[in-house]
Amino acid sequence: MTVREALEWAGAQLQAVGLPEPLREAQALVAACLGWERAQLIAHPDALLSARHARRLHSWVRRRAAREPLAYITRRVWFYGLELMVGRGALIPRPETELLVEVFLGWAANLPPSLRFPPLREGNQPDSVPPASRGNLKEGVACSPILVDAGAGTGTIALACLMHAPHWLGIGIERSRRALRWAQANRRRLGLESRLLLIQSDWLHGLRAGSVDAVLSNPPYVLPDEWDALQPEITRYEPKSALLTPADDPLRPYRRIARGARCALRAGGLLAFETSPRLAPLLAERLPAWGFRQPRIVCDYAGIMRVVWAIRE
Ligand SMILES: C[S@@+](CC[C@H](N)C(=O)[O-])C[C@H]1O[C@@H](n2cnc3c(N)ncnc32)[C@H](O)[C@@H]1O
């Protein structure tokens, strides 16, 4: 089978099951299956697929036709200019979450110079987490500001922020062991082992008081009454525990994170959440009572309320 034939066959299979963009998805599958860039498909339409590649493509197309998300099949997803690895057990990073990274980077750029460009000090250890959990965070950077990604999933938010804020260190906290494995793989792939500590824990439990500068989180925020309207790619394959918030207390994850952040953040530190348009106004209203001033709601490019952030008093 040639590349052209593979594209036609895969496109036809995906069209037959009613996927909205069969050609684009066929290109993505054939390119990933061969380990090529998409442009190479156009440049080499007559190249032959090996028997191994053809078998893999058949299996991948069958999985996609059963509505498994493309990112779980190819194990790759783009987020804020980074190619990340993802698979079953971890939420697939979404473009909406890039706004949270932008809010952090905008806030961090306006910090006083002493925090933006801290002096390096030899022989010290970051002290946000107890010594036993410090893992491989680089020594000699005790003055670097520290961000926390609460519910890190594949490490998405922390990794993107650290790539663009080179003086910062990060702590990624995640409850799911499977998700944490993807975060570890991404941290290694991006060479951030010395700047990002990954911990399996329950939200901010165990962080030292006043030891971090920013807490960022995209917690589960889908309400049970919204579940049935979601695509089958989400409801059949992505972890429910990464998506659903309780109907009787939808702000529970936010309240728990805010309570931990109230303790772990230094005064003047940032707390920023991704959320839904239904929860954003409620969250902004509650933040002052939880110890955070000047709550602000930021809309995404579609005009949808997406990020709520505030400053620790
Ligand atoms: C919406 S996903 C966000 C994942 C990732 N930050 C992203 O934006 O792609 C929420 C994440 O929070 C994690 N989580 C849920 N409850 C948690 C808890 N009590 N402590 C730590 N992580 C939790 C889930 O496992 C999931 O990975």
mmCIF file of C-alpha atoms and ligand atoms in Angstrom:
data_model
loop_
_atom_site.group_PDB
_atom_site.id
_atom_site.type_symbol
_atom_site.label_atom_id
_atom_site.label_comp_id
_atom_site.label_asym_id
_atom_site.label_seq_id
_atom_site.Cartn_x
_atom_site.Cartn_y
_atom_site.Cartn_z
ATOM 1 C CA MET A 1 0.000 0.000 0.000
ATOM 2 C CA THR A 2 1.321 3.472 -0.909
ATOM 3 C CA VAL A 3 0.946 6.577 1.238
ATOM 4 C CA ARG A 4 -1.735 7.880 -1.142
ATOM 5 C CA GLU A 5 -3.701 4.624 -0.897
ATOM 6 C CA ALA A 6 -3.318 4.581 2.877
ATOM 7 C CA LEU A 7 -4.717 8.119 3.114
ATOM 8 C CA GLU A 8 -7.663 7.288 0.857
ATOM 9 C CA TRP A 9 -8.460 4.099 2.747
ATOM 10 C CA ALA A 10 -8.168 5.663 6.205
ATOM 11 C CA GLY A 11 -10.162 8.750 5.141
ATOM 12 C CA ALA A 12 -12.970 6.557 3.760
ATOM 13 C CA GLN A 13 -13.145 4.483 6.965
ATOM 14 C CA LEU A 14 -13.360 7.549 9.165
ATOM 15 C CA GLN A 15 -15.904 9.235 6.903
ATOM 16 C CA ALA A 16 -18.070 6.091 7.011
ATOM 17 C CA VAL A 17 -18.419 6.390 10.799
ATOM 18 C CA GLY A 18 -19.313 10.086 10.519
ATOM 19 C CA LEU A 19 -16.192 11.786 11.882
ATOM 20 C CA PRO A 20 -16.329 15.453 10.902
ATOM 21 C CA GLU A 21 -12.764 15.821 9.574
ATOM 22 C CA PRO A 22 -11.865 12.426 8.082
ATOM 23 C CA LEU A 23 -9.148 13.641 5.732
ATOM 24 C CA ARG A 24 -7.302 15.675 8.365
ATOM 25 C CA GLU A 25 -7.494 12.788 10.834
ATOM 26 C CA ALA A 26 -6.370 10.272 8.196
ATOM 27 C CA GLN A 27 -3.330 12.473 7.537
ATOM 28 C CA ALA A 28 -2.571 12.693 11.247
ATOM 29 C CA LEU A 29 -2.836 8.911 11.673
ATOM 30 C CA VAL A 30 -0.752 7.991 8.610
ATOM 31 C CA ALA A 31 1.919 10.581 9.475
ATOM 32 C CA ALA A 32 2.141 9.452 13.125
ATOM 33 C CA CYS A 33 2.138 5.799 12.093
ATOM 34 C CA LEU A 34 5.167 6.402 9.858
ATOM 35 C CA GLY A 35 6.825 8.833 12.283
ATOM 36 C CA TRP A 36 6.629 11.548 9.623
ATOM 37 C CA GLU A 37 5.610 15.209 9.499
ATOM 38 C CA ARG A 38 2.371 15.773 7.588
ATOM 39 C CA ALA A 39 4.225 17.669 4.841
ATOM 40 C CA GLN A 40 6.159 14.482 4.043
ATOM 41 C CA LEU A 41 2.888 12.778 3.065
ATOM 42 C CA ILE A 42 2.419 15.341 0.307
ATOM 43 C CA ALA A 43 6.062 15.102 -0.773
ATOM 44 C CA HIS A 44 6.105 11.269 -0.927
ATOM 45 C CA PRO A 45 2.624 10.005 -1.938
ATOM 46 C CA ASP A 46 4.056 6.948 -3.717
ATOM 47 C CA ALA A 47 6.208 5.717 -0.819
ATOM 48 C CA LEU A 48 5.284 2.214 0.300
ATOM 49 C CA LEU A 49 4.140 1.337 3.829
ATOM 50 C CA SER A 50 5.903 -1.692 5.288
ATOM 51 C CA ALA A 51 3.736 -4.615 6.442
ATOM 52 C CA ARG A 52 4.338 -3.515 10.045
ATOM 53 C CA HIS A 53 3.202 0.054 9.321
ATOM 54 C CA ALA A 54 0.141 -1.169 7.433
ATOM 55 C CA ARG A 55 -0.865 -3.413 10.361
ATOM 56 C CA ARG A 56 -0.399 -0.543 12.798
ATOM 57 C CA LEU A 57 -2.469 1.789 10.624
ATOM 58 C CA HIS A 58 -5.322 -0.735 10.440
ATOM 59 C CA SER A 59 -5.377 -1.045 14.200
ATOM 60 C CA TRP A 60 -5.223 2.743 14.705
ATOM 61 C CA VAL A 61 -8.019 3.433 12.224
ATOM 62 C CA ARG A 62 -10.182 0.793 13.901
ATOM 63 C CA ARG A 63 -9.600 2.457 17.281
ATOM 64 C CA ARG A 64 -10.346 5.928 15.928
ATOM 65 C CA ALA A 65 -13.523 4.649 14.254
ATOM 66 C CA ALA A 66 -14.591 3.447 17.725
ATOM 67 C CA ARG A 67 -14.163 7.120 18.793
ATOM 68 C CA GLU A 68 -10.963 6.700 20.792
ATOM 69 C CA PRO A 69 -9.359 10.178 20.862
ATOM 70 C CA LEU A 70 -6.664 10.751 18.252
ATOM 71 C CA ALA A 71 -4.228 11.884 20.953
ATOM 72 C CA TYR A 72 -4.538 8.572 22.840
ATOM 73 C CA ILE A 73 -3.819 6.659 19.631
ATOM 74 C CA THR A 74 -0.820 8.697 18.474
ATOM 75 C CA ARG A 75 0.220 9.401 22.095
ATOM 76 C CA ARG A 76 1.050 12.963 21.142
ATOM 77 C CA VAL A 77 -0.649 16.315 21.671
ATOM 78 C CA TRP A 78 0.428 19.920 21.162
ATOM 79 C CA PHE A 79 0.072 22.372 24.017
ATOM 80 C CA TYR A 80 1.437 25.930 24.086
ATOM 81 C CA GLY A 81 3.996 25.075 21.404
ATOM 82 C CA LEU A 82 5.175 21.912 23.169
ATOM 83 C CA GLU A 83 4.664 18.395 21.894
ATOM 84 C CA LEU A 84 3.571 16.373 24.919
ATOM 85 C CA MET A 85 2.992 12.673 25.424
ATOM 86 C CA VAL A 86 -0.403 11.508 26.602
ATOM 87 C CA GLY A 87 -2.313 8.234 26.908
ATOM 88 C CA ARG A 88 -5.160 6.471 28.687
ATOM 89 C CA GLY A 89 -5.422 7.447 32.344
ATOM 90 C CA ALA A 90 -4.544 11.113 31.818
ATOM 91 C CA LEU A 91 -6.711 13.978 30.604
ATOM 92 C CA ILE A 92 -5.771 15.169 27.120
ATOM 93 C CA PRO A 93 -4.490 18.767 27.412
ATOM 94 C CA ARG A 94 -6.932 21.272 25.887
ATOM 95 C CA PRO A 95 -6.202 24.548 24.055
ATOM 96 C CA GLU A 96 -8.433 26.421 26.567
ATOM 97 C CA THR A 97 -5.873 25.706 29.274
ATOM 98 C CA GLU A 98 -3.279 27.774 27.407
ATOM 99 C CA LEU A 99 -5.082 30.854 28.775
ATOM 100 C CA LEU A 100 -4.130 29.830 32.312
ATOM 101 C CA VAL A 101 -0.466 29.684 31.231
ATOM 102 C CA GLU A 102 -0.809 33.156 29.711
ATOM 103 C CA VAL A 103 -2.371 34.570 32.873
ATOM 104 C CA PHE A 104 0.534 33.176 34.903
ATOM 105 C CA LEU A 105 3.200 34.470 32.491
ATOM 106 C CA GLY A 106 1.560 37.922 32.409
ATOM 107 C CA TRP A 107 1.443 38.085 36.190
ATOM 108 C CA ALA A 108 5.001 36.751 36.607
ATOM 109 C CA ALA A 109 6.355 39.333 34.133
ATOM 110 C CA ASN A 110 5.064 42.111 36.389
ATOM 111 C CA LEU A 111 6.669 40.868 39.588
ATOM 112 C CA PRO A 112 9.374 42.956 41.245
ATOM 113 C CA PRO A 113 12.832 42.254 39.724
ATOM 114 C CA SER A 114 14.032 40.525 42.925
ATOM 115 C CA LEU A 115 11.493 37.750 42.304
ATOM 116 C CA ARG A 116 11.795 37.689 38.540
ATOM 117 C CA PHE A 117 15.588 37.425 38.543
ATOM 118 C CA PRO A 118 16.536 35.960 41.929
ATOM 119 C CA PRO A 119 20.205 35.532 42.805
ATOM 120 C CA LEU A 120 21.406 31.920 42.720
ATOM 121 C CA ARG A 121 22.694 30.680 46.031
ATOM 122 C CA GLU A 122 24.905 27.624 46.312
ATOM 123 C CA GLY A 123 24.133 24.698 48.555
ATOM 124 C CA ASN A 124 20.552 25.528 49.481
ATOM 125 C CA GLN A 125 17.447 23.456 48.878
ATOM 126 C CA PRO A 126 13.979 24.703 48.009
ATOM 127 C CA ASP A 127 12.022 24.329 51.220
ATOM 128 C CA SER A 128 8.410 24.146 50.018
ATOM 129 C CA VAL A 129 8.234 20.420 50.535
ATOM 130 C CA PRO A 130 9.692 18.286 53.306
ATOM 131 C CA PRO A 131 13.195 16.910 52.584
ATOM 132 C CA ALA A 132 11.946 13.353 51.990
ATOM 133 C CA SER A 133 9.776 14.491 49.063
ATOM 134 C CA ARG A 134 12.206 16.867 47.426
ATOM 135 C CA GLY A 135 13.390 14.357 44.849
ATOM 136 C CA ASN A 136 15.593 15.866 42.203
ATOM 137 C CA LEU A 137 14.796 19.585 42.379
ATOM 138 C CA LYS A 138 18.010 21.340 41.514
ATOM 139 C CA GLU A 139 20.220 22.515 44.347
ATOM 140 C CA GLY A 140 21.448 26.086 44.519
ATOM 141 C CA VAL A 141 18.197 27.726 43.471
ATOM 142 C CA ALA A 142 16.625 28.363 46.859
ATOM 143 C CA CYS A 143 15.681 31.900 45.884
ATOM 144 C CA SER A 144 13.850 30.961 42.723
ATOM 145 C CA PRO A 145 10.120 31.551 42.827
ATOM 146 C CA ILE A 146 8.040 28.394 42.896
ATOM 147 C CA LEU A 147 4.778 27.590 41.151
ATOM 148 C CA VAL A 148 2.457 24.716 41.974
ATOM 149 C CA ASP A 149 0.347 22.921 39.370
ATOM 150 C CA ALA A 150 -2.448 21.284 41.402
ATOM 151 C CA GLY A 151 -3.932 18.332 39.499
ATOM 152 C CA ALA A 152 -1.032 18.286 37.061
ATOM 153 C CA GLY A 153 -2.267 15.493 34.763
ATOM 154 C CA THR A 154 0.351 15.153 32.016
ATOM 155 C CA GLY A 155 2.253 18.077 33.575
ATOM 156 C CA THR A 156 0.801 20.411 30.977
ATOM 157 C CA ILE A 157 0.503 23.668 32.908
ATOM 158 C CA ALA A 158 3.693 23.426 34.942
ATOM 159 C CA LEU A 159 5.817 22.373 31.962
ATOM 160 C CA ALA A 160 4.535 25.150 29.695
ATOM 161 C CA CYS A 161 5.001 27.776 32.424
ATOM 162 C CA LEU A 162 8.525 26.607 33.289
ATOM 163 C CA MET A 163 9.597 26.532 29.645
ATOM 164 C CA HIS A 164 8.646 30.213 29.369
ATOM 165 C CA ALA A 165 9.669 31.367 32.845
ATOM 166 C CA PRO A 166 13.244 30.102 33.125
ATOM 167 C CA HIS A 167 13.864 31.425 36.659
ATOM 168 C CA TRP A 168 10.964 29.536 38.172
ATOM 169 C CA LEU A 169 10.817 26.100 39.749
ATOM 170 C CA GLY A 170 7.670 24.011 39.873
ATOM 171 C CA ILE A 171 5.841 21.393 41.877
ATOM 172 C CA GLY A 172 3.274 19.265 40.065
ATOM 173 C CA ILE A 173 0.771 17.529 42.332
ATOM 174 C CA GLU A 174 -1.397 14.726 41.009
ATOM 175 C CA ARG A 175 -3.550 12.056 42.648
ATOM 176 C CA SER A 176 -3.535 9.591 39.750
ATOM 177 C CA ARG A 177 -0.450 7.407 39.447
ATOM 178 C CA ARG A 178 -1.168 6.756 35.766
ATOM 179 C CA ALA A 179 -1.365 10.471 34.965
ATOM 180 C CA LEU A 180 1.791 11.092 36.957
ATOM 181 C CA ARG A 181 3.695 8.618 34.750
ATOM 182 C CA TRP A 182 2.824 10.690 31.690
ATOM 183 C CA ALA A 183 3.918 13.843 33.518
ATOM 184 C CA GLN A 184 7.243 12.197 34.353
ATOM 185 C CA ALA A 185 7.754 11.195 30.714
ATOM 186 C CA ASN A 186 7.021 14.750 29.559
ATOM 187 C CA ARG A 187 9.311 16.272 32.155
ATOM 188 C CA ARG A 188 12.137 14.013 30.943
ATOM 189 C CA ARG A 189 11.395 14.728 27.294
ATOM 190 C CA LEU A 190 11.603 18.497 27.912
ATOM 191 C CA GLY A 191 14.711 18.222 30.084
ATOM 192 C CA LEU A 192 12.979 19.769 33.114
ATOM 193 C CA GLU A 193 13.872 17.104 35.703
ATOM 194 C CA SER A 194 15.912 19.595 37.719
ATOM 195 C CA ARG A 195 13.182 22.245 37.807
ATOM 196 C CA LEU A 196 9.921 20.340 38.257
ATOM 197 C CA LEU A 197 9.161 18.133 41.227
ATOM 198 C CA LEU A 198 6.248 15.729 40.687
ATOM 199 C CA ILE A 199 4.390 14.417 43.734
ATOM 200 C CA GLN A 200 1.494 12.021 44.141
ATOM 201 C CA SER A 201 -0.742 13.718 46.685
ATOM 202 C CA ASP A 202 -4.182 15.078 47.490
ATOM 203 C CA TRP A 203 -4.233 18.688 46.258
ATOM 204 C CA LEU A 204 -1.887 20.927 48.294
ATOM 205 C CA HIS A 205 -1.763 18.713 51.350
ATOM 206 C CA GLY A 206 1.668 18.833 53.004
ATOM 207 C CA LEU A 207 3.128 21.974 51.392
ATOM 208 C CA ARG A 208 4.879 24.252 53.843
ATOM 209 C CA ALA A 209 3.225 27.532 54.878
ATOM 210 C CA GLY A 210 4.253 30.608 52.863
ATOM 211 C CA SER A 211 6.666 28.609 50.701
ATOM 212 C CA VAL A 212 5.323 29.052 47.161
ATOM 213 C CA ASP A 213 4.605 32.013 44.880
ATOM 214 C CA ALA A 214 1.865 30.815 42.535
ATOM 215 C CA VAL A 215 -0.759 28.070 42.578
ATOM 216 C CA LEU A 216 -2.310 27.176 39.233
ATOM 217 C CA SER A 217 -4.999 24.588 38.715
ATOM 218 C CA ASN A 218 -7.377 23.173 36.156
ATOM 219 C CA PRO A 219 -9.463 20.998 38.495
ATOM 220 C CA PRO A 220 -12.379 18.797 37.422
ATOM 221 C CA TYR A 221 -15.279 21.146 36.611
ATOM 222 C CA VAL A 222 -17.803 19.310 34.453
ATOM 223 C CA LEU A 223 -21.190 19.142 36.203
ATOM 224 C CA PRO A 224 -23.011 15.791 36.050
ATOM 225 C CA ASP A 225 -25.893 17.374 34.089
ATOM 226 C CA GLU A 226 -23.378 18.372 31.362
ATOM 227 C CA TRP A 227 -21.955 14.844 30.969
ATOM 228 C CA ASP A 228 -24.373 13.430 28.378
ATOM 229 C CA ALA A 229 -23.791 16.345 26.008
ATOM 230 C CA LEU A 230 -20.055 15.655 25.825
ATOM 231 C CA GLN A 231 -18.496 13.840 22.852
ATOM 232 C CA PRO A 232 -18.074 10.046 23.119
ATOM 233 C CA GLU A 233 -14.300 10.579 22.834
ATOM 234 C CA ILE A 234 -14.514 12.185 26.272
ATOM 235 C CA THR A 235 -17.182 10.132 28.033
ATOM 236 C CA ARG A 236 -15.924 6.728 26.846
ATOM 237 C CA TYR A 237 -12.180 7.220 27.161
ATOM 238 C CA GLU A 238 -11.033 10.097 29.389
ATOM 239 C CA PRO A 239 -10.862 9.586 33.175
ATOM 240 C CA LYS A 240 -14.082 10.670 34.846
ATOM 241 C CA SER A 241 -12.143 11.571 37.974
ATOM 242 C CA ALA A 242 -10.273 14.220 35.963
ATOM 243 C CA LEU A 243 -13.470 15.784 34.665
ATOM 244 C CA LEU A 244 -16.460 15.544 36.999
ATOM 245 C CA THR A 245 -17.191 17.760 39.972
ATOM 246 C CA PRO A 246 -19.934 16.855 42.483
ATOM 247 C CA ALA A 247 -23.418 18.199 41.650
ATOM 248 C CA ASP A 248 -24.219 18.975 45.299
ATOM 249 C CA ASP A 249 -21.005 20.976 45.813
ATOM 250 C CA PRO A 250 -19.426 21.897 42.447
ATOM 251 C CA LEU A 251 -16.911 24.298 43.995
ATOM 252 C CA ARG A 252 -15.505 21.620 46.323
ATOM 253 C CA PRO A 253 -12.207 21.075 44.414
ATOM 254 C CA TYR A 254 -11.730 24.852 44.159
ATOM 255 C CA ARG A 255 -12.435 25.374 47.860
ATOM 256 C CA ARG A 256 -10.006 22.624 48.859
ATOM 257 C CA ILE A 257 -7.272 23.987 46.595
ATOM 258 C CA ALA A 258 -7.898 27.555 47.780
ATOM 259 C CA ARG A 259 -7.684 26.437 51.402
ATOM 260 C CA GLY A 260 -4.329 24.779 50.709
ATOM 261 C CA ALA A 261 -3.153 27.763 48.680
ATOM 262 C CA ARG A 262 -4.122 30.185 51.466
ATOM 263 C CA CYS A 263 -1.567 28.395 53.629
ATOM 264 C CA ALA A 264 1.127 27.488 51.073
ATOM 265 C CA LEU A 265 1.275 30.838 49.233
ATOM 266 C CA ARG A 266 3.278 33.769 50.427
ATOM 267 C CA ALA A 267 1.309 37.045 50.805
ATOM 268 C CA GLY A 268 0.888 38.594 47.356
ATOM 269 C CA GLY A 269 1.115 35.197 45.609
ATOM 270 C CA LEU A 270 -1.102 34.199 42.699
ATOM 271 C CA LEU A 271 -3.984 31.721 42.738
ATOM 272 C CA ALA A 272 -5.356 31.044 39.226
ATOM 273 C CA PHE A 273 -7.962 28.511 38.145
ATOM 274 C CA GLU A 274 -9.338 27.295 34.882
ATOM 275 C CA THR A 275 -13.094 26.850 35.144
ATOM 276 C CA SER A 276 -16.375 26.779 33.240
ATOM 277 C CA PRO A 277 -18.577 29.762 32.412
ATOM 278 C CA ARG A 278 -21.184 28.384 34.841
ATOM 279 C CA LEU A 279 -18.772 28.228 37.763
ATOM 280 C CA ALA A 280 -16.612 31.319 37.041
ATOM 281 C CA PRO A 281 -18.923 33.960 38.610
ATOM 282 C CA LEU A 282 -19.566 31.781 41.697
ATOM 283 C CA LEU A 283 -15.853 31.196 42.140
ATOM 284 C CA ALA A 284 -14.961 34.874 41.764
ATOM 285 C CA GLU A 285 -17.613 35.723 44.352
ATOM 286 C CA ARG A 286 -16.260 33.217 46.898
ATOM 287 C CA LEU A 287 -12.524 33.961 46.598
ATOM 288 C CA PRO A 288 -12.466 36.987 48.972
ATOM 289 C CA ALA A 289 -14.081 34.898 51.732
ATOM 290 C CA TRP A 290 -11.359 32.292 51.188
ATOM 291 C CA GLY A 291 -8.589 34.884 51.718
ATOM 292 C CA PHE A 292 -7.891 36.122 48.176
ATOM 293 C CA ARG A 293 -8.294 39.707 47.020
ATOM 294 C CA GLN A 294 -9.113 41.311 43.657
ATOM 295 C CA PRO A 295 -10.676 38.283 41.936
ATOM 296 C CA ARG A 296 -10.735 38.654 38.174
ATOM 297 C CA ILE A 297 -12.425 36.671 35.432
ATOM 298 C CA VAL A 298 -10.628 36.283 32.092
ATOM 299 C CA CYS A 299 -12.501 35.253 28.927
ATOM 300 C CA ASP A 300 -10.979 33.082 26.221
ATOM 301 C CA TYR A 301 -10.823 34.062 22.538
ATOM 302 C CA ALA A 302 -14.389 32.775 22.075
ATOM 303 C CA GLY A 303 -15.530 35.249 24.756
ATOM 304 C CA ILE A 304 -16.216 32.440 27.256
ATOM 305 C CA MET A 305 -15.349 32.971 30.941
ATOM 306 C CA ARG A 306 -12.457 30.563 31.426
ATOM 307 C CA VAL A 307 -9.916 31.680 34.043
ATOM 308 C CA VAL A 308 -10.462 33.167 37.501
ATOM 309 C CA TRP A 309 -7.486 34.520 39.401
ATOM 310 C CA ALA A 310 -6.836 36.416 42.609
ATOM 311 C CA ILE A 311 -4.065 37.433 44.966
ATOM 312 C CA ARG A 312 -3.332 35.956 48.380
ATOM 313 C CA GLU A 313 -3.946 38.600 51.064
HETATM 314 C C1 LIG B 1 -9.045 18.632 34.472
HETATM 315 S S1 LIG B 1 -7.677 17.578 34.833
HETATM 316 C C2 LIG B 1 -6.327 18.691 34.477
HETATM 317 C C3 LIG B 1 -5.064 18.020 34.042
HETATM 318 C C4 LIG B 1 -3.967 18.983 33.556
HETATM 319 N N1 LIG B 1 -3.621 19.942 34.575
HETATM 320 C C5 LIG B 1 -4.415 19.708 32.309
HETATM 321 O O1 LIG B 1 -4.795 20.895 32.429
HETATM 322 O O2 LIG B 1 -4.416 19.116 31.239
HETATM 323 C C6 LIG B 1 -7.736 17.532 36.597
HETATM 324 C C7 LIG B 1 -6.633 16.715 37.229
HETATM 325 O O3 LIG B 1 -6.758 16.784 38.650
HETATM 326 C C8 LIG B 1 -6.441 15.505 39.193
HETATM 327 N N2 LIG B 1 -7.059 15.412 40.518
HETATM 328 C C9 LIG B 1 -8.364 15.218 40.820
HETATM 329 N N3 LIG B 1 -8.536 15.206 42.147
HETATM 330 C C10 LIG B 1 -7.311 15.405 42.706
HETATM 331 C C11 LIG B 1 -6.847 15.497 44.043
HETATM 332 N N4 LIG B 1 -7.689 15.376 45.093
HETATM 333 N N5 LIG B 1 -5.532 15.736 44.243
HETATM 334 C C12 LIG B 1 -4.668 15.854 43.194
HETATM 335 N N6 LIG B 1 -5.065 15.759 41.909
HETATM 336 C C13 LIG B 1 -6.370 15.540 41.662
HETATM 337 C C14 LIG B 1 -7.021 14.538 38.172
HETATM 338 O O4 LIG B 1 -6.466 13.245 38.306
HETATM 339 C C15 LIG B 1 -6.671 15.244 36.864
HETATM 340 O O5 LIG B 1 -5.419 14.839 36.377
#
